Coordinates of C-alpha atoms and ligand atoms in Angstrom, one line a residue:
M1166 CA 4.5 140.5 280.5
P1167 CA 7.6 141.1 278.4
V1168 CA 6.6 142.2 274.6
V1169 CA 9.2 142.3 271.6
Y1170 CA 8.2 143.6 268.0
L1171 CA 8.2 141.5 265.6
N1172 CA 7.5 142.6 261.9
G1173 CA 4.3 144.8 263.3
E1174 CA 3.3 143.1 265.9
F1175 CA 4.1 142.7 269.8
V1176 CA 4.2 139.3 270.9
D1177 CA 5.4 137.9 274.5
R1178 CA 8.8 137.5 274.2
E1179 CA 9.1 134.1 275.2
K1180 CA 6.9 132.8 272.0
A1181 CA 8.8 135.5 269.5
A1182 CA 9.7 133.2 266.4
I1183 CA 11.4 133.4 263.4
S1184 CA 11.3 130.9 260.8
V1185 CA 14.4 128.6 259.9
F1186 CA 14.5 130.1 256.4
D1187 CA 15.3 133.5 257.5
H1188 CA 18.3 134.5 255.7
G1189 CA 19.6 136.3 258.8
F1190 CA 19.6 132.8 260.6
L1191 CA 21.1 130.7 257.5
Y1192 CA 23.6 133.4 256.3
G1193 CA 23.9 136.2 259.3
D1194 CA 22.5 138.6 256.3
G1195 CA 21.3 141.8 257.7
V1196 CA 21.6 144.6 259.9
F1197 CA 21.6 145.9 263.4
E1198 CA 21.7 148.5 266.2
G1199 CA 22.0 148.6 269.6
I1200 CA 20.9 151.6 271.1
R1201 CA 20.7 152.6 275.0
T1202 CA 17.8 154.7 276.8
Y1203 CA 18.7 156.2 280.1
D1204 CA 15.6 156.9 282.6
G1205 CA 13.0 157.2 279.9
V1206 CA 14.9 158.7 277.1
I1207 CA 16.7 157.0 274.2
F1208 CA 20.0 158.2 273.5
K1209 CA 20.4 159.4 269.6
L1210 CA 17.9 157.4 268.2
D1211 CA 18.1 159.8 265.1
D1212 CA 21.8 158.9 264.6
H1213 CA 21.4 155.2 265.3
L1214 CA 18.4 155.3 262.9
K1215 CA 20.4 157.0 260.3
R1216 CA 23.1 154.6 260.8
L1217 CA 20.9 151.7 260.1
Y1218 CA 19.1 152.8 257.2
N1219 CA 22.8 153.5 255.7
M1220 CA 23.8 150.3 256.8
A1221 CA 21.1 148.5 255.1
K1222 CA 21.3 150.6 251.8
A1223 CA 25.2 149.2 251.5
L1224 CA 23.7 145.6 251.4
L1225 CA 20.8 146.6 249.1
L1226 CA 18.1 145.9 252.1
D1227 CA 15.5 147.9 252.0
I1228 CA 13.4 148.2 255.5
P1229 CA 9.9 148.0 254.8
L1230 CA 9.3 151.1 257.8
S1231 CA 10.3 154.5 257.1
K1232 CA 12.5 156.0 260.2
E1233 CA 9.3 157.6 262.0
E1234 CA 7.5 154.4 261.8
M1235 CA 10.9 152.9 263.0
A1236 CA 11.3 155.6 266.0
E1237 CA 7.7 155.2 267.0
K1238 CA 7.6 151.0 267.1
I1239 CA 11.2 152.0 269.5
C1240 CA 9.5 153.9 271.6
E1241 CA 6.4 151.8 271.9
T1242 CA 8.8 148.6 272.7
V1243 CA 10.5 150.5 275.4
R1244 CA 6.9 152.0 276.9
R1245 CA 5.5 148.2 276.5
N1246 CA 8.0 146.5 278.7
N1247 CA 8.1 149.9 281.3
L1248 CA 11.4 150.2 281.1
K1249 CA 13.5 153.5 281.7
D1250 CA 16.7 152.6 281.5
A1251 CA 17.0 150.1 278.6
Y1252 CA 19.4 148.2 276.0
I1253 CA 17.2 148.2 272.8
R1254 CA 18.5 145.8 270.1
L1255 CA 17.1 145.9 266.8
V1256 CA 17.7 143.7 263.8
V1257 CA 16.5 144.2 260.6
S1258 CA 17.1 140.7 258.3
R1259 CA 16.7 139.9 255.2
G1260 CA 13.9 137.3 255.6
K1261 CA 12.5 134.4 255.0
G1262 CA 14.1 132.7 251.8
D1263 CA 15.0 129.2 250.6
L1264 CA 17.7 128.0 251.2
G1265 CA 19.7 129.2 248.4
L1266 CA 21.6 132.4 249.1
D1267 CA 19.9 134.5 246.8
P1268 CA 18.2 137.5 248.5
Y1269 CA 16.1 138.2 245.7
K1270 CA 14.1 135.0 246.8
C1271 CA 13.5 136.2 250.0
S1272 CA 10.2 138.0 250.4
K1273 CA 10.3 140.5 252.9
P1274 CA 13.0 142.0 255.7
T1275 CA 11.9 140.4 259.0
V1276 CA 12.1 143.6 261.8
V1277 CA 12.6 142.6 265.1
I1278 CA 13.3 145.4 268.4
I1279 CA 13.7 144.1 271.5
A1280 CA 14.5 146.1 274.9
D1281 CA 16.0 144.4 277.9
E1282 CA 18.6 145.4 280.3
I1283 CA 22.6 145.0 279.7
S1284 CA 25.0 145.0 281.8
L1285 CA 28.6 144.7 279.7
Y1286 CA 31.6 144.4 282.5
P1287 CA 31.2 144.3 286.1
E1288 CA 31.6 147.8 288.3
E1289 CA 35.0 146.6 289.5
M1290 CA 36.3 147.0 285.7
Y1291 CA 34.7 150.6 285.3
Q1292 CA 36.8 151.9 288.3
N1293 CA 39.6 150.0 287.9
G1294 CA 40.1 149.3 284.2
L1295 CA 40.1 146.5 281.7
K1296 CA 43.2 144.4 281.0
I1297 CA 43.3 143.4 277.7
I1298 CA 45.1 141.5 275.0
T1299 CA 45.5 141.7 271.2
S1300 CA 43.7 138.8 268.9
T1301 CA 45.6 136.8 266.5
Y1302 CA 42.7 137.6 264.6
R1303 CA 42.9 140.7 261.9
R1304 CA 39.5 142.7 261.8
N1305 CA 37.7 142.0 258.7
S1306 CA 39.4 144.1 255.9
I1307 CA 37.4 147.0 254.4
Q1308 CA 37.8 145.5 250.9
T1309 CA 36.0 142.3 252.1
L1310 CA 33.4 143.2 254.7
D1311 CA 33.8 146.9 255.7
P1312 CA 33.7 147.1 259.5
Q1313 CA 31.4 150.2 259.1
I1314 CA 28.8 147.6 258.6
K1315 CA 26.9 146.4 261.8
S1316 CA 26.0 143.2 260.0
L1317 CA 24.7 140.0 261.6
N1318 CA 27.4 138.3 260.7
Y1319 CA 30.0 138.8 263.7
L1320 CA 32.7 136.0 264.0
N1321 CA 35.1 138.1 263.1
N1322 CA 34.4 139.6 266.5
I1323 CA 33.3 136.6 268.2
L1324 CA 36.5 134.8 267.4
A1325 CA 38.8 137.3 268.8
K1326 CA 36.1 137.6 271.8
I1327 CA 36.4 133.7 272.3
E1328 CA 40.2 134.2 272.0
A1329 CA 40.2 137.0 274.6
V1330 CA 38.0 134.8 277.1
K1331 CA 40.1 131.6 276.6
A1332 CA 43.2 133.8 277.5
G1333 CA 41.2 135.0 280.8
Y1334 CA 40.8 138.3 279.5
P1335 CA 37.4 140.5 279.0
E1336 CA 38.1 141.6 275.6
A1337 CA 40.1 142.0 272.8
L1338 CA 42.3 145.1 270.6
L1339 CA 41.8 144.1 267.1
L1340 CA 44.4 145.3 264.2
N1341 CA 43.3 145.8 260.8
L1342 CA 45.3 143.6 258.1
E1343 CA 48.2 146.5 257.7
G1344 CA 49.0 146.1 261.4
Y1345 CA 47.0 149.3 262.3
V1346 CA 45.1 149.2 265.7
V1347 CA 40.8 149.5 264.5
E1348 CA 38.8 148.8 267.7
C1349 CA 37.7 146.0 269.9
T1350 CA 35.4 143.1 269.3
G1351 CA 32.1 145.5 270.1
D1352 CA 33.9 149.3 270.9
N1353 CA 35.7 151.7 269.7
V1354 CA 39.5 152.5 271.2
F1355 CA 40.9 155.6 272.2
I1356 CA 44.6 156.6 273.5
V1357 CA 46.0 159.5 275.0
S1358 CA 49.6 160.6 274.5
D1359 CA 51.3 163.5 275.9
G1360 CA 48.0 165.3 276.2
V1361 CA 46.3 164.4 273.1
L1362 CA 43.4 162.2 272.1
Y1363 CA 43.6 159.7 269.0
T1364 CA 41.6 156.9 267.6
P1365 CA 41.9 155.4 264.5
P1366 CA 39.8 156.5 261.4
S1367 CA 36.5 154.5 260.2
A1368 CA 38.8 153.6 256.7
A1369 CA 41.0 152.2 258.8
G1370 CA 38.2 149.2 259.6
A1371 CA 36.6 150.2 262.6
L1372 CA 32.5 151.3 263.3
G1373 CA 31.8 154.8 263.4
G1374 CA 30.3 154.4 266.8
I1375 CA 27.5 156.9 268.1
T1376 CA 29.5 156.6 271.2
R1377 CA 32.9 157.3 269.7
A1378 CA 31.3 160.4 268.1
T1379 CA 29.5 161.7 271.1
V1380 CA 33.3 161.4 273.0
I1381 CA 35.1 163.5 270.3
D1382 CA 32.4 166.3 270.7
I1383 CA 32.9 166.2 274.8
A1384 CA 36.5 166.5 273.8
K1385 CA 35.9 169.1 271.8
K1386 CA 33.7 171.3 274.3
L1387 CA 36.1 170.2 277.5
G1388 CA 39.2 171.6 275.2
I1389 CA 41.0 168.4 274.8
P1390 CA 43.1 168.3 271.8
F1391 CA 42.1 165.4 269.7
E1392 CA 43.3 163.6 266.3
E1393 CA 41.6 160.8 264.0
K1394 CA 45.0 158.8 263.5
Y1395 CA 46.4 155.7 262.3
F1396 CA 48.2 153.9 265.2
T1397 CA 50.2 150.6 266.1
L1398 CA 50.2 148.5 269.1
F1399 CA 53.6 150.8 270.1
N1400 CA 51.5 153.9 270.3
V1401 CA 48.7 151.7 272.7
Y1402 CA 51.7 150.5 274.8
T1403 CA 53.2 153.9 275.3
A1404 CA 50.1 156.1 275.4
D1405 CA 49.0 157.7 278.8
E1406 CA 45.7 156.5 279.0
C1407 CA 43.6 154.0 277.1
F1408 CA 39.9 153.7 276.9
L1409 CA 36.7 152.1 275.0
T1410 CA 34.0 153.1 273.9
G1411 CA 30.3 151.2 272.9
T1412 CA 26.9 151.5 273.5
A1413 CA 26.3 148.6 275.6
A1414 CA 30.1 149.2 277.4
E1415 CA 29.8 153.3 277.6
A1416 CA 32.9 154.6 278.1
I1417 CA 35.5 152.4 280.5
P1418 CA 39.3 152.6 281.3
V1419 CA 42.0 150.1 279.7
T1420 CA 44.8 149.9 282.4
E1421 CA 46.3 147.3 281.0
V1422 CA 47.4 145.8 277.2
D1423 CA 49.4 142.6 276.5
N1424 CA 50.6 142.8 279.9
R1425 CA 52.4 146.2 279.0
V1426 CA 50.7 148.8 281.9
I1427 CA 48.9 151.4 280.4
G1428 CA 50.5 155.3 282.2
N1429 CA 50.9 154.5 286.0
G1430 CA 48.4 151.6 285.8
K1431 CA 44.9 153.2 286.5
P1432 CA 42.1 155.0 284.7
G1433 CA 43.9 158.5 283.2
E1434 CA 42.3 162.2 284.4
I1435 CA 41.5 162.6 280.8
T1436 CA 39.8 159.5 280.6
K1437 CA 37.7 160.3 284.1
K1438 CA 36.9 163.9 283.0
I1439 CA 35.4 162.2 279.6
I1440 CA 33.5 159.3 281.2
E1441 CA 32.0 161.9 283.9
E1442 CA 31.1 164.6 280.9
F1443 CA 29.6 161.3 279.2
K1444 CA 27.4 160.7 282.0
K1445 CA 26.4 164.2 281.9
V1446 CA 25.4 164.4 278.6
R1447 CA 23.8 161.2 278.2
T1448 CA 20.1 162.1 278.8
L1449 CA 20.5 165.4 276.8
Y1450 CA 20.3 163.9 273.3
G1451 CA 17.6 162.2 273.1
T1452 CA 13.7 161.1 272.1
K1453 CA 12.1 161.2 275.2
V1454 CA 9.6 157.5 275.2
Y1455 CA 7.2 158.8 277.7
Ligands
LIG574 C1 28.4 148.5 267.8 C2 29.7 148.3 267.9 C3 30.7 149.7 268.1 C4 30.6 150.6 269.1 O1 29.6 151.7 268.5 P1 28.5 152.7 269.4 O2 27.3 153.2 268.1 O3 29.2 153.4 269.9 O4 27.9 151.6 269.9 C5 32.1 149.6 268.3 N1 32.5 148.1 267.1 C6 32.1 147.3 266.7 C7 32.6 146.4 266.0 C8 30.4 147.4 267.1 O5 29.9 146.5 266.5

């Protein structure tokens, strides 16, 4: 029977329920992580937990488990579901409170760990690349809600996703309020121009992705010049290559943006090299579940 971890217990996933007074539900008050396991190894679990606890700290949300306890519960959730290749969704909300938004009236944060399978885009898109558009919505400003926090308040991303899907595209690129490219709805963005790999800095309003960091390490290892840099849509349209990264999507080429063909319209050589190397390293940096 598939189970989920919910506040200290493992419960049947069909019966797992939280209160309608949970502020995660009422206000989107909380944080989450998306984590993957490859062949029974949880990829960069320590990095995910470090980010989760940092995001919780920024929101003054005290997670009722230590990082070590959380790691153990995550492993146990994967084990109890007999999964080897899984996607783990870890959610910590402010917990049950009253109808007002005061988080100090919430007794205890809610902790949920779900382990399941996920596939974000069809295999054909990994082979041929994604065609995407730029959203008319702007990514949340760092002055309002810093996009470095993977919060339960995901409406900014959802509105951009709706716009893309309604227009017939699987994904949308988001700019910040100044017009610089920051990221996609749930993925970081990279471009390659004249042999140099670029991605926007987190301070521009992009999430500090674990996959993004892995790709940067891969570039260093492969001797591909890399720079964290602010850039505009012009730089994307005229790039030789473009790809997106995220735990769920992994790394996926982009071959068209706003009807502009990127490079020769096929996944780029550097992109392919990085994706190939990512497939090699993704079982190396991890926590063994079994
Ligand atoms: C999770 C997420 C990413 C990707 O981060 P990973 O750690 O690589 O999964 C990028 N952008 C947003 C908005 C996200 O929520």
